[in-house]
Coordinates of C-alpha atoms in Angstrom, one line a residue:
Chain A
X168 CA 172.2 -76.4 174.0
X169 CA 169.0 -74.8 172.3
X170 CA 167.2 -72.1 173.2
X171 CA 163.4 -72.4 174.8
X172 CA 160.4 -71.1 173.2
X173 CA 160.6 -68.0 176.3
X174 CA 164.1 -66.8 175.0
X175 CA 163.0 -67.3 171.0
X176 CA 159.9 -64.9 171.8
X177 CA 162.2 -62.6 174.0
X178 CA 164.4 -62.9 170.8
X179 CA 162.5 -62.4 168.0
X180 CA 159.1 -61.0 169.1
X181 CA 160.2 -57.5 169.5
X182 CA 161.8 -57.0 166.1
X183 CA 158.5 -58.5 164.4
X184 CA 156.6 -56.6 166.4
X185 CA 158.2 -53.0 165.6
X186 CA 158.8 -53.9 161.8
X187 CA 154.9 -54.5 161.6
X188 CA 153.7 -51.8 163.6
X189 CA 156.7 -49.3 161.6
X190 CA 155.1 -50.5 158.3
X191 CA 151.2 -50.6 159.9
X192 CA 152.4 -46.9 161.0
X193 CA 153.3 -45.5 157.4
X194 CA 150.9 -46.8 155.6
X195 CA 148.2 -46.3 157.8
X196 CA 147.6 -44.9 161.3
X197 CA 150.1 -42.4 160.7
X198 CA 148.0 -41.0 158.0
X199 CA 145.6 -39.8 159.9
X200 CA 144.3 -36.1 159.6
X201 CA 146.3 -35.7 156.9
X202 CA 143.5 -35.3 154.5
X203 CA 141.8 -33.0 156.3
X204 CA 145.0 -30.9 157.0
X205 CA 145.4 -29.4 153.4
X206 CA 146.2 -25.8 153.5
X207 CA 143.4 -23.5 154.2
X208 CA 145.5 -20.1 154.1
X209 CA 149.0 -20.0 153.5
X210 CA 151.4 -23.1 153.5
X211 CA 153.9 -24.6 155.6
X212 CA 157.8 -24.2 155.4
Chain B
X1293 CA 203.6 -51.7 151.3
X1294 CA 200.0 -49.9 152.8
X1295 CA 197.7 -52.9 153.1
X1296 CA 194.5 -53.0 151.5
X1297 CA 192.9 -52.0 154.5
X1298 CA 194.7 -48.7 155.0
X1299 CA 194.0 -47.8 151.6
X1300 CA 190.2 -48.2 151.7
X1301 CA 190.0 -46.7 155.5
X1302 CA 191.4 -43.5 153.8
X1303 CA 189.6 -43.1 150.3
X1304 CA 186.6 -43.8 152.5
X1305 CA 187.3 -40.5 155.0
X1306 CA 188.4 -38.8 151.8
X1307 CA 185.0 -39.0 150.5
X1308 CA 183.0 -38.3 154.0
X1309 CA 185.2 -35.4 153.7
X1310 CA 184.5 -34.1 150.1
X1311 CA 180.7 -34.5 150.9
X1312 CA 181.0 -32.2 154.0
X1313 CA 182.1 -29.3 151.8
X1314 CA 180.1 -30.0 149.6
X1315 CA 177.1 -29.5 152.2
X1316 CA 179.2 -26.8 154.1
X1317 CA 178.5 -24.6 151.1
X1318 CA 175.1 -24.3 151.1
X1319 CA 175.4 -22.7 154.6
X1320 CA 174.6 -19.2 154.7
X1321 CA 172.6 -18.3 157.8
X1322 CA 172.6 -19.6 161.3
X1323 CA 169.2 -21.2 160.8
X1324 CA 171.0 -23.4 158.0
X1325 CA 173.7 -24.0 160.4
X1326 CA 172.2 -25.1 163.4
X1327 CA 169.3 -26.5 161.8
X1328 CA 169.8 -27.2 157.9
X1329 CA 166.8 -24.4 157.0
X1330 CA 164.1 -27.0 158.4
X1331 CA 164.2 -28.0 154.9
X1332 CA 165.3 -31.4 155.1
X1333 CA 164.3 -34.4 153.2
X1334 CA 162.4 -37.2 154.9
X1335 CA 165.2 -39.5 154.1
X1336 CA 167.7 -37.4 155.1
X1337 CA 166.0 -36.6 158.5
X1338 CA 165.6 -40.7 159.1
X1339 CA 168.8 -41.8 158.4
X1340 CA 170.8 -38.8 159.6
X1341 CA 168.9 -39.8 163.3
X1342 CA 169.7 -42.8 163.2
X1343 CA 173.6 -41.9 162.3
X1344 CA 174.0 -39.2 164.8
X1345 CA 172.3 -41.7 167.6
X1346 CA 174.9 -44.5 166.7
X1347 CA 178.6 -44.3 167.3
X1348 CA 181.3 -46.5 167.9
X1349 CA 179.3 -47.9 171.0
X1350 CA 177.0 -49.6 168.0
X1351 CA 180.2 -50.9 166.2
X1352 CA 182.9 -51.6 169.4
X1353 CA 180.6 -51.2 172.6
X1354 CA 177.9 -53.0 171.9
X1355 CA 179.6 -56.4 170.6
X1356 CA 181.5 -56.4 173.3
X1357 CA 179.0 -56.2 176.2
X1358 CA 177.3 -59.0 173.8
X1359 CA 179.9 -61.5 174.0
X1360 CA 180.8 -61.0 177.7
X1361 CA 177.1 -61.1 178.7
X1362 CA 175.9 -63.9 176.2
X1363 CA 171.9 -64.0 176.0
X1364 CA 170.8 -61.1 178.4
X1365 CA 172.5 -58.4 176.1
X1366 CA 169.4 -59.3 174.1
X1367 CA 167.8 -57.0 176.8
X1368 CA 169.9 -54.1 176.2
X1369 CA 168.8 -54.0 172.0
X1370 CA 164.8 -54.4 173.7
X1371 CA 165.3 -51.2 175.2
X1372 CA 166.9 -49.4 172.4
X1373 CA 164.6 -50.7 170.0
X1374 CA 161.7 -49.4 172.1
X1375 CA 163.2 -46.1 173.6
X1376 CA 164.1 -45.3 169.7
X1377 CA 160.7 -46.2 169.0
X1378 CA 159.2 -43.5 171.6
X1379 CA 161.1 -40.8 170.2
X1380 CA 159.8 -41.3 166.8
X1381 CA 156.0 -41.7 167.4
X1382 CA 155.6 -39.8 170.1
X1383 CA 157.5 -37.2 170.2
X1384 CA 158.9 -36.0 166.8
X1385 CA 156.2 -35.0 165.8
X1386 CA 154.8 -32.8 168.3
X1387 CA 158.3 -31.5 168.6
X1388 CA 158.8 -30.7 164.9
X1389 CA 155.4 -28.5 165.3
X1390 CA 156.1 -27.1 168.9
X1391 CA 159.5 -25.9 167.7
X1392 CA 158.1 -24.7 164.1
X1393 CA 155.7 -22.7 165.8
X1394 CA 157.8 -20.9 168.5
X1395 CA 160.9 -20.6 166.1
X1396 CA 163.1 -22.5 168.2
X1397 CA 166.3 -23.4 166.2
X1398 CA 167.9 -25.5 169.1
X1399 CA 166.3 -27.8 172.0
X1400 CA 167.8 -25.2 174.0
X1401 CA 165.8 -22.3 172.9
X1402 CA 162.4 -24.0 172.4
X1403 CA 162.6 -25.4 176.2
X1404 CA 163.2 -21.5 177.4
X1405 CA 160.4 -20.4 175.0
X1406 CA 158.1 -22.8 175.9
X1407 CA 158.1 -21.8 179.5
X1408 CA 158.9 -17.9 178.8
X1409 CA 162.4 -18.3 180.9
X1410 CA 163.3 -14.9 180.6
X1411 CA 166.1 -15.5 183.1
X1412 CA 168.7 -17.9 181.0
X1413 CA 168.5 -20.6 183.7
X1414 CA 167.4 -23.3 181.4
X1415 CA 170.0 -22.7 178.9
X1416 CA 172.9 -21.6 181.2
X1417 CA 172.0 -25.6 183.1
X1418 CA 171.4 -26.9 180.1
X1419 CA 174.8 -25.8 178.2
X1420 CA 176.7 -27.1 181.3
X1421 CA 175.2 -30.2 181.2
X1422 CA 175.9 -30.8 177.2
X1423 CA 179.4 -29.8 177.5
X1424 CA 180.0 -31.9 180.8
X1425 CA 178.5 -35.0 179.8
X1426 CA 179.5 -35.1 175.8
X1427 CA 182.7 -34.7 177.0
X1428 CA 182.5 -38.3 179.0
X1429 CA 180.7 -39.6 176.3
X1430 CA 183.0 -38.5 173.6
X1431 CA 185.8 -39.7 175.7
X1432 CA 184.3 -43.5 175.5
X1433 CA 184.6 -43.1 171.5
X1434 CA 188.2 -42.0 171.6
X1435 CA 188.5 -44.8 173.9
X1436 CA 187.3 -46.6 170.7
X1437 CA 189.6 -45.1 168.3
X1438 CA 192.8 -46.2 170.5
X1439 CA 191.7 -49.7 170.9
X1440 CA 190.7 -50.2 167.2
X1441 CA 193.3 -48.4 165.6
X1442 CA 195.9 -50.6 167.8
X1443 CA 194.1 -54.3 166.8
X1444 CA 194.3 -52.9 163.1
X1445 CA 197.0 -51.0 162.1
X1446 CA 199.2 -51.4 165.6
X1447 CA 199.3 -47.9 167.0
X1448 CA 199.7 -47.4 170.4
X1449 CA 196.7 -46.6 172.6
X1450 CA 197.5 -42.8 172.9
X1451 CA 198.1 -42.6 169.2
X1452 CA 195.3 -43.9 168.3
X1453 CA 192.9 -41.8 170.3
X1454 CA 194.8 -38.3 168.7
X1455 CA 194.1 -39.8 165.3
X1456 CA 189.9 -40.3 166.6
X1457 CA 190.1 -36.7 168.2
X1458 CA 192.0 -35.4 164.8
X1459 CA 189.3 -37.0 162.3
X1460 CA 186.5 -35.2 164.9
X1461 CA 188.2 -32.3 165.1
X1462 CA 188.4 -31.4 160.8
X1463 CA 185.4 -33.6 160.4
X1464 CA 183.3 -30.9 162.4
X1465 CA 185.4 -27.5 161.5
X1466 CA 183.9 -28.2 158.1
X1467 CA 180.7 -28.8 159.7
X1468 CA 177.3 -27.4 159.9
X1469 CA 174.2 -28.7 159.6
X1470 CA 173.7 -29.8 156.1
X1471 CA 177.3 -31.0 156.3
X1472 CA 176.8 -32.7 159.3
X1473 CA 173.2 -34.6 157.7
X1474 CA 174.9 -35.1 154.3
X1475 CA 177.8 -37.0 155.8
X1476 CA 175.7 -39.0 158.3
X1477 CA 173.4 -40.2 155.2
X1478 CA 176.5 -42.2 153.9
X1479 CA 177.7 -43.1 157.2
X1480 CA 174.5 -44.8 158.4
X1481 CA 175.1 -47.2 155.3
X1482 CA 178.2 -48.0 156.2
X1483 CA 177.4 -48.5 159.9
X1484 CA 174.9 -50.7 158.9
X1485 CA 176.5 -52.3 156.6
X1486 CA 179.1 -52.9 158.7
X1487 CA 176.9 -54.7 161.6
X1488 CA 175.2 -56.9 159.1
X1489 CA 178.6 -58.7 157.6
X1490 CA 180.5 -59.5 160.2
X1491 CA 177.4 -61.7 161.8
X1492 CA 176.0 -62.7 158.7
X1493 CA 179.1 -64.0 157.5
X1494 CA 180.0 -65.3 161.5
X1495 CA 177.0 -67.1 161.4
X1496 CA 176.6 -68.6 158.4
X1497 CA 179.9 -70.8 159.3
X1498 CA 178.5 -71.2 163.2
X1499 CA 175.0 -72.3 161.7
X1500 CA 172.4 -71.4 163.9
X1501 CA 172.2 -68.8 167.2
X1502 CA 171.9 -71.7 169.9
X1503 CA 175.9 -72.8 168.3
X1504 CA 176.9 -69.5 168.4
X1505 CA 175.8 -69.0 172.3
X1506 CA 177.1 -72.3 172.9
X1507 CA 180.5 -71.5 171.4
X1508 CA 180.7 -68.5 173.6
X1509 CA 179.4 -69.9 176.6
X1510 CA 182.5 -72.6 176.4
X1511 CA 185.1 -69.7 175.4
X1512 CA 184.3 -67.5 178.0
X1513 CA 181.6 -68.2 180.4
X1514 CA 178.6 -65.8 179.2
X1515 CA 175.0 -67.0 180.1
X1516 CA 173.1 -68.7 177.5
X1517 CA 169.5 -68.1 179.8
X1518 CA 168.0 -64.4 179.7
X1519 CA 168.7 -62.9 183.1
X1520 CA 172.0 -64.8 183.4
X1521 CA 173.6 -65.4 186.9
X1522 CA 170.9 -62.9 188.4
X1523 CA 168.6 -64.0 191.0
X1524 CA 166.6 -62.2 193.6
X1525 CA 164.2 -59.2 193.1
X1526 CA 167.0 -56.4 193.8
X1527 CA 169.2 -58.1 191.1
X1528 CA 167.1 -58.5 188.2
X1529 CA 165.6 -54.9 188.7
X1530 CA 169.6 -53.7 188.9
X1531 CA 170.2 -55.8 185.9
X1532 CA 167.1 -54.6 184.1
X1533 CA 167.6 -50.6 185.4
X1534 CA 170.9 -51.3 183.3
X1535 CA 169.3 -52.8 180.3
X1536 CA 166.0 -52.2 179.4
X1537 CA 166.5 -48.4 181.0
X1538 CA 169.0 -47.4 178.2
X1539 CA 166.1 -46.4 176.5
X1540 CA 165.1 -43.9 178.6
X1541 CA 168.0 -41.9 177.6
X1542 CA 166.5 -41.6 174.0
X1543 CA 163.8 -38.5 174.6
X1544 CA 166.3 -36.3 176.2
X1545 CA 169.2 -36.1 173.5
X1546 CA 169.8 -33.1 171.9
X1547 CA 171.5 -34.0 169.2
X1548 CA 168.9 -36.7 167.9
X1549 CA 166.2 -34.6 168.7
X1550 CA 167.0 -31.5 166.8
X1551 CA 167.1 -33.7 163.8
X1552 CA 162.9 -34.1 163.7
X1553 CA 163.2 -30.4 164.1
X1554 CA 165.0 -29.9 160.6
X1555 CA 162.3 -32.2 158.4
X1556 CA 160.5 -29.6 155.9
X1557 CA 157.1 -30.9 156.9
X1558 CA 156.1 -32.5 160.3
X1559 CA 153.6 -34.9 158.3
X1560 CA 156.7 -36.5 156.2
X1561 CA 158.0 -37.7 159.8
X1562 CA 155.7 -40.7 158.9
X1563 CA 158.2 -41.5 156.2
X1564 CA 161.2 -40.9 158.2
X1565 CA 160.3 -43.5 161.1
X1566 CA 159.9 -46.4 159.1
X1567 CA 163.4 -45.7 157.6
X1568 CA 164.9 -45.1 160.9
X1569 CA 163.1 -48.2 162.9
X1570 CA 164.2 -50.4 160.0
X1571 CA 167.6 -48.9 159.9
X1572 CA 167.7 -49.2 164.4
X1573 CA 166.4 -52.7 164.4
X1574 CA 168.9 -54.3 161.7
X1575 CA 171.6 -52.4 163.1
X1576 CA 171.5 -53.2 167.2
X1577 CA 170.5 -56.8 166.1
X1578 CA 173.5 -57.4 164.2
X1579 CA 175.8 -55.7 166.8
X1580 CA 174.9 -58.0 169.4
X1581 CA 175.2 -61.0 167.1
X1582 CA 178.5 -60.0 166.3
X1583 CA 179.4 -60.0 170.1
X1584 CA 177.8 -63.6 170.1
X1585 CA 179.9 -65.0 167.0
X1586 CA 182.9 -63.6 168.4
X1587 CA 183.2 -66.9 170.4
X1588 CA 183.4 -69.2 168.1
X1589 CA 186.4 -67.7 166.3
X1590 CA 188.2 -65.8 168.8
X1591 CA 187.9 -67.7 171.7
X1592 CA 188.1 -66.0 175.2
X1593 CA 190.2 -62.3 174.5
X1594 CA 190.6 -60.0 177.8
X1595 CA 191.0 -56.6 175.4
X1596 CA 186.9 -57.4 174.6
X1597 CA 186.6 -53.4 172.5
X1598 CA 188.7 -55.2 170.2
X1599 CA 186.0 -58.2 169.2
X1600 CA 185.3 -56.3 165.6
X1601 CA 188.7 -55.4 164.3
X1602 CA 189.9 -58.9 165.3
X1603 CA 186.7 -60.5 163.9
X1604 CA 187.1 -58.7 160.7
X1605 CA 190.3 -59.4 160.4
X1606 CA 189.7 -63.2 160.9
X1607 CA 186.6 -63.4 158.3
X1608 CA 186.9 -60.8 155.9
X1609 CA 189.7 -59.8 152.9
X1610 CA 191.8 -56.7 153.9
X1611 CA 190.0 -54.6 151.7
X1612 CA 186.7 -55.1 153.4
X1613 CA 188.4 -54.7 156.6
X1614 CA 189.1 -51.5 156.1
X1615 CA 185.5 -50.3 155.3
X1616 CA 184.7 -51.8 158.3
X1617 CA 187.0 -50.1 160.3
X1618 CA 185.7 -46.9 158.2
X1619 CA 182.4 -47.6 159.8
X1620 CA 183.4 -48.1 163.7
X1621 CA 185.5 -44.5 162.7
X1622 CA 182.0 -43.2 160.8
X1623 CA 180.1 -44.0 163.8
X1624 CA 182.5 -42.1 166.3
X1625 CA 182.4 -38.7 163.9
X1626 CA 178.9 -38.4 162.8
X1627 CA 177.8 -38.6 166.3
X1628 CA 180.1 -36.8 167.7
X1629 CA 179.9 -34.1 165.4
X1630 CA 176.4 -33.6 166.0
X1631 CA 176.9 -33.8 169.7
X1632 CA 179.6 -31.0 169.2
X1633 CA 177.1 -29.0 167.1
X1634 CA 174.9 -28.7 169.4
X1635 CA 176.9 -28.1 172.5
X1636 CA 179.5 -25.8 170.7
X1637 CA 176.6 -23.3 170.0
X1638 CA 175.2 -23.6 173.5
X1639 CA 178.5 -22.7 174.5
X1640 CA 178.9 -19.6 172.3
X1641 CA 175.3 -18.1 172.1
X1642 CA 173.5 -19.5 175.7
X1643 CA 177.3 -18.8 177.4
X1644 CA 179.3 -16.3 176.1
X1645 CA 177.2 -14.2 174.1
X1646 CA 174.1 -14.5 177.1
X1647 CA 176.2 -13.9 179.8
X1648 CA 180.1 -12.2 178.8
X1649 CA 179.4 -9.8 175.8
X1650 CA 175.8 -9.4 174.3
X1651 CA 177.4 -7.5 171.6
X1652 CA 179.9 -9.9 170.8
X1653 CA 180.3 -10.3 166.6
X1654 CA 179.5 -13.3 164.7
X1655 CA 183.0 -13.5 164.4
X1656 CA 183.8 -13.7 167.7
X1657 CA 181.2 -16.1 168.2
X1658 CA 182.7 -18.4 165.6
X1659 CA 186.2 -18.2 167.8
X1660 CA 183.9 -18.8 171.0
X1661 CA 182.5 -21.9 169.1
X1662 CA 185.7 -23.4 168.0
X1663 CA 187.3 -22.7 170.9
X1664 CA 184.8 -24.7 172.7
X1665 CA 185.5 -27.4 170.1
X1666 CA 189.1 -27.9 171.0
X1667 CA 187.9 -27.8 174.4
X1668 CA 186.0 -30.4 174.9
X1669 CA 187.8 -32.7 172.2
X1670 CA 191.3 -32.3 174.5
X1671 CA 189.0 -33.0 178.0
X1672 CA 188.0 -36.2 176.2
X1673 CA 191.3 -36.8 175.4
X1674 CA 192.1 -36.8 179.0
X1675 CA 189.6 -38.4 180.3
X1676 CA 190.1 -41.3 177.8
X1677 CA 191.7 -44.6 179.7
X1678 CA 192.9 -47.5 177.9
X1679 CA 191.1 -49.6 181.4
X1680 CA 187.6 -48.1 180.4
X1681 CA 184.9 -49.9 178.3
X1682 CA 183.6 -48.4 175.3
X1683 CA 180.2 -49.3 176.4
X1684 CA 180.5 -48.4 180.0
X1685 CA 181.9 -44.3 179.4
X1686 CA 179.6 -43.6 176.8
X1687 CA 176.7 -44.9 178.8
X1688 CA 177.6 -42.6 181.6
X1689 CA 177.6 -39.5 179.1
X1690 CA 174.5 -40.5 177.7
X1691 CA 172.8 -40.6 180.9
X1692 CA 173.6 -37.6 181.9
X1693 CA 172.1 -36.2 178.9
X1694 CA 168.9 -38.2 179.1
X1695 CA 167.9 -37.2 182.7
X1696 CA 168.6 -33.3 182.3
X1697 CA 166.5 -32.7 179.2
X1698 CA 164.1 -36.2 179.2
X1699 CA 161.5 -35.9 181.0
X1700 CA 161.4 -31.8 180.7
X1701 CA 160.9 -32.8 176.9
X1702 CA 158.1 -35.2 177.2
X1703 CA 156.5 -32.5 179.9
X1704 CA 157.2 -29.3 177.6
X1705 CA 155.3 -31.6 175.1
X1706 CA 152.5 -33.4 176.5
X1707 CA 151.7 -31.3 179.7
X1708 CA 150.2 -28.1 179.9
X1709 CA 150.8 -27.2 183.2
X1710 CA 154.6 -27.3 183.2
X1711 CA 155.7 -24.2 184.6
X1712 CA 159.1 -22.1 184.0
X1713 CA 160.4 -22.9 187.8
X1714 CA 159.0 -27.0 187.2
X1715 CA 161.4 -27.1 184.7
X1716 CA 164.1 -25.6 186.7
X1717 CA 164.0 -28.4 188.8
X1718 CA 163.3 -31.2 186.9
X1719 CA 166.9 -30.2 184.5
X1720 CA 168.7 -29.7 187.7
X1721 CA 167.2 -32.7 189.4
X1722 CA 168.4 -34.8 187.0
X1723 CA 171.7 -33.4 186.3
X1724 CA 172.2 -33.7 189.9
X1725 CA 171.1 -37.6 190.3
X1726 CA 173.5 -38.2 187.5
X1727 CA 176.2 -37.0 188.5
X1728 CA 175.8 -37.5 192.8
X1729 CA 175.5 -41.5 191.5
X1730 CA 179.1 -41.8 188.9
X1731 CA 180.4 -39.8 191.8
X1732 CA 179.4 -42.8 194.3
X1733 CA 180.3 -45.1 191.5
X1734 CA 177.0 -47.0 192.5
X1735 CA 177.7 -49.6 189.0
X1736 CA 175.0 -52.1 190.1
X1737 CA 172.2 -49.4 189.0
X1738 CA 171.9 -47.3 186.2
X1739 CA 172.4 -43.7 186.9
X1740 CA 169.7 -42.7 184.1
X1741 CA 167.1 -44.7 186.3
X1742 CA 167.1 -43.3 189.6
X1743 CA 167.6 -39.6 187.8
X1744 CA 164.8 -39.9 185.3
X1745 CA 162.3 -40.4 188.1
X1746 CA 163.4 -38.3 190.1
X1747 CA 163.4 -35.5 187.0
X1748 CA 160.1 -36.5 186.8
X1749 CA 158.8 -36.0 190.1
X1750 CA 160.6 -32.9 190.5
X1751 CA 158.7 -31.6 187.4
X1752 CA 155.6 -32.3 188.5
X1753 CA 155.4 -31.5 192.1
X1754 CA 156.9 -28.2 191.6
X1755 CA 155.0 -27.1 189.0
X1756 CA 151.8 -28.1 190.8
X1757 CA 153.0 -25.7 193.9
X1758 CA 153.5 -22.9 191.6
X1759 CA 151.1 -20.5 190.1
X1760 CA 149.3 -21.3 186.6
X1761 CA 151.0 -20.9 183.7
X1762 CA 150.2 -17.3 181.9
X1763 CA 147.2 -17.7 179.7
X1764 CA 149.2 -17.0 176.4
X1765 CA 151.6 -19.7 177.0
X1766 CA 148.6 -22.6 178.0
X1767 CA 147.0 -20.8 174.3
X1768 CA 150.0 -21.5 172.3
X1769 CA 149.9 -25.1 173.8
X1770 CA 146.7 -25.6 172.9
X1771 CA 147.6 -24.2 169.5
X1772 CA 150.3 -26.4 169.0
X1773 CA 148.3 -29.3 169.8
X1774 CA 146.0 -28.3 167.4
X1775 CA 145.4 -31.1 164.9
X1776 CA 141.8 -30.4 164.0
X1777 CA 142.1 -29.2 160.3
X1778 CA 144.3 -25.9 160.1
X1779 CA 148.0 -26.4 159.8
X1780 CA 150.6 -24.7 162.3
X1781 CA 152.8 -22.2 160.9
X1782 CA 156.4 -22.1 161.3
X1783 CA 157.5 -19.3 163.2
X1784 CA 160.6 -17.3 163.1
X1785 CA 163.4 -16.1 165.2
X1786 CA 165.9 -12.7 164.8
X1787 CA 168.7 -15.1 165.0
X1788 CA 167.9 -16.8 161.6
X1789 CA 169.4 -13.8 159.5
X1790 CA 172.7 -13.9 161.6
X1791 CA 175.3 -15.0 159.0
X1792 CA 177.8 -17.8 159.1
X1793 CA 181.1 -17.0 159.1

């Protein structure tokens, strides 16, 4: 028995998929505003 | 002579135990308690999610359904992979800053501030439906605890679900939030590590997947194509209601979700997710791959919650066993615990102090808290049966949970127009679909389904028939929004000065 190229993709695919976009999320579209978001007045907790 | 096992299962609780004290001490007001200061690291905040989301369904539940189901459980770690993955980019942070802003300490008191529910409905529904449906859940981890502790060190079933509801019981007397976020830090390592062994190891003598689902498929039967034995429109959407929709329990759960609240900064929630989704993907992977190895070595076993002790035992020395049994035990407490946490002070404050004695002492709120505890821990007692499934009692509690609070989460955050009597209905809506459906015992469809839509509709359509929000509330929504340049303060609340006994 092997398994088709569906059930590989249904196997694999979504882990690579969410590691990439986890990594593609921290090191860049997560960053967004954050320069612009220093403290004008005060500071957060 | 104490085997190995025994020896390692206790130094390990020993330790959990030391670190809880250690973190029990630097409580000192209720904000600290219920909410660790909202100082907490990013690390701590990532892990500690992940730990409080996973119990012994990850370690016992989970393999199981994987080896009885073969392929298709594949499904099932889809939709945890992806409801986890909501939770943490599209609603932590908005929720960290929501709840900073308003003060809110629990989920419980940001949803009433939110929609100014100046009549307690929220949290008096709400607290019922924490303590009604942790108790189910909690009762499919002691479930746990008496089958693993009889495949390891032979105790009888009832036996071994005292010792699970003894370890729970301590575990969160010491308690607290930093406890509670220290602990889970070392137990989400051990989970882990626990879920990548036993496969890795499995596997390595199986050789490849396609052996291993072949193996199983000649033990005990389980499909080796991705829907199974379904066929027909009604049966895959049942099947995938049952899979896939696990993940629509993830945005209403208290106890996960209180955990972005506590991060020191809302932007270090970046951080936090890429720890977490590593730490979610590695972990439900290796679960089900430990149900799938199972064939191979154990052939076809009726008592199927007991796949991991009996694996371990098979491939690992006694010493490791032990940690591993350590980590099915570490996954039952540091959920649990955070579970009880939450529902123990919804009990006490939204409960007793709300509604029986608004003068009542913080002392007297500590007795109403503990007494709660025991509560809930004896109920589960009860309700735990040596004929349930791990997988299947826990599921029930956890939908319960998701379809009260879930969708009155994502519309107190993304919605402006949610209105105080919208989310009247959309908590008791969902409650009510819950519970109507485990009373009809209706197994070919998820409860959490049928009950999130509903929620969902109920939300909307009722706040659309009543009147506006007030003008202050749709400004602070706007405010909170905000993410134009000025950072959102953190807000405070009276009960952050009330001291813990």
């Amino acid at each position: 028995m092997s398994l088709t190229a569906l059930d590989l993709i249904v196997l694999w695919g979504p882990p690579v998929v969410i590691i990439l976009f986890a990594i593609g999320y921290y090191m860049w579209w997560g960053k967004e505003n954050e320069e612009s978001r220093k403290p004008t007045c005060g500071g957060e907790a | 002579m104490v085997a190995l096992s025994t020896v390692t299962f206790v130094l390990y609780m020993g330790a959990v135990f030391l670190i809880g004290v250690y973190g029990y001490y630097g409580t000192e007001t209720f904000e600290d308690f219920a909410l660790g200061g909202r100082g907490m690291k990013h690390w701590v905040v990532g892990l500690s999610a992940q730990a409080s989301d996973m119990s012994m369904w990850l370690l016992v539940g989970l393999p199981a359904t994987a080896f009885v189901t073969g392929l298709p459980a594949i499904w099932i770690g889809i939709g945890i992979i992806v409801g986890t993955a909501f939770n943490w980019y599209v609603l932590s942070k908005r929720l960290r800053r929501y709840s900073g802003l308003l003060g809110s300490i629990t989920i419980l008191d940001f949803l009433e501030e939110r929609v100014r529910d100046n009549y307690g409905v929220i949290k008096f529904v709400g607290s019922i439906s924490l303590v009604i449906f942790y108790s189910i859940a909690t009762a499919g981890e002691f479930i746990g605890s008496g089958k693993v502790s009889n495949a390891v060190f032979g105790f009888d079933f009832f036996t071994g679900t005292l010792i699970g509801a003894g370890l729970v019981l301590v575990y969160t007397l010491v308690g607290g939030y930093l406890a509670v976020s220290y602990t889970d830090v070392l137990q989400s390592i051990v989970m882990l590590a626990a879920v990548l062994i036993l496969p890795l190891i499995g596997f390595i003598g199986i050789g490849s997947v396609s052996a291993g689902l072949a193996a199983l498929h000649s033990a005990n039967g389980a499909a080796v194509s991705l829907f199974g034995s379904q066929s027909g429109l009604f049966a895959v959407v049942g099947f995938l209601s049952g899979t896939l929709g696990i993940g629509l329990g993830y945005p209403g759960q208290p106890h996960i979700l209180v955990r972005y609240m506590s991060i020191d900064d809302h932007r270090n929630l970046r951080r936090s997710s890429l720890l977490g989704m590593v730490w979610v993907v590695f972990a439900v992977y290796g679960s089900i791959f430990l149900g799938w190895a199972a064939g191979a070595y154990l052939g076809d076993i009726s008592n199927t919650d007991q796949i991991m002790p009996l694996l371990s035992m098979q491939l690992l020395p006694n010493w490791l066993v032990g940690v591993l049994i350590a980590g099915a035990f570490a996954g039952m407490m540091s959920t649990s615990d955070s579970k009880f946490l939450v529902a123990t002070n919804a009990v006490a404050y939204n409960l007793y102090k709300r509604f029986v004695d608004e003068d009542a002492s913080d002392r007297t709120i500590t007795l109403v808290s503990r007494g709660a505890l025991v509560v809930i821990i004896a109920a589960a007692v009860w309700m735990a049966s040596p004929s349930g499934h791990v997988f299947n009692v826990i599921l029930g509690g956890w939908g319960g949970i998701g379809a009260s609070f879930g969708p009155l989460i994502i519309a107190a955050l993304y919605w402006k127009r949610l209105t105080k009597l919208g989310a009247y209905a959309g908590m008791i809506v969902g409650m009510g679909t819950v519970a109507f459906w485990l009373a009809l015992d209706v197994s070919s469809f998820y409860a959490l389904v049928p009950a999130f839509i509903f929620s969902s509709v109920a939300i909307v359509v009722v706040s659309l028939l009543d009147d506006e929000p007030p003008e202050d509330v749709q400004d602070e929504f706007e405010n909170a929004m905000d993410t134009s340049g000025l950072r959102v303060e953190d807000g405070h609340t009276g009960q952050t000065d009330v001291e813990v006994d």
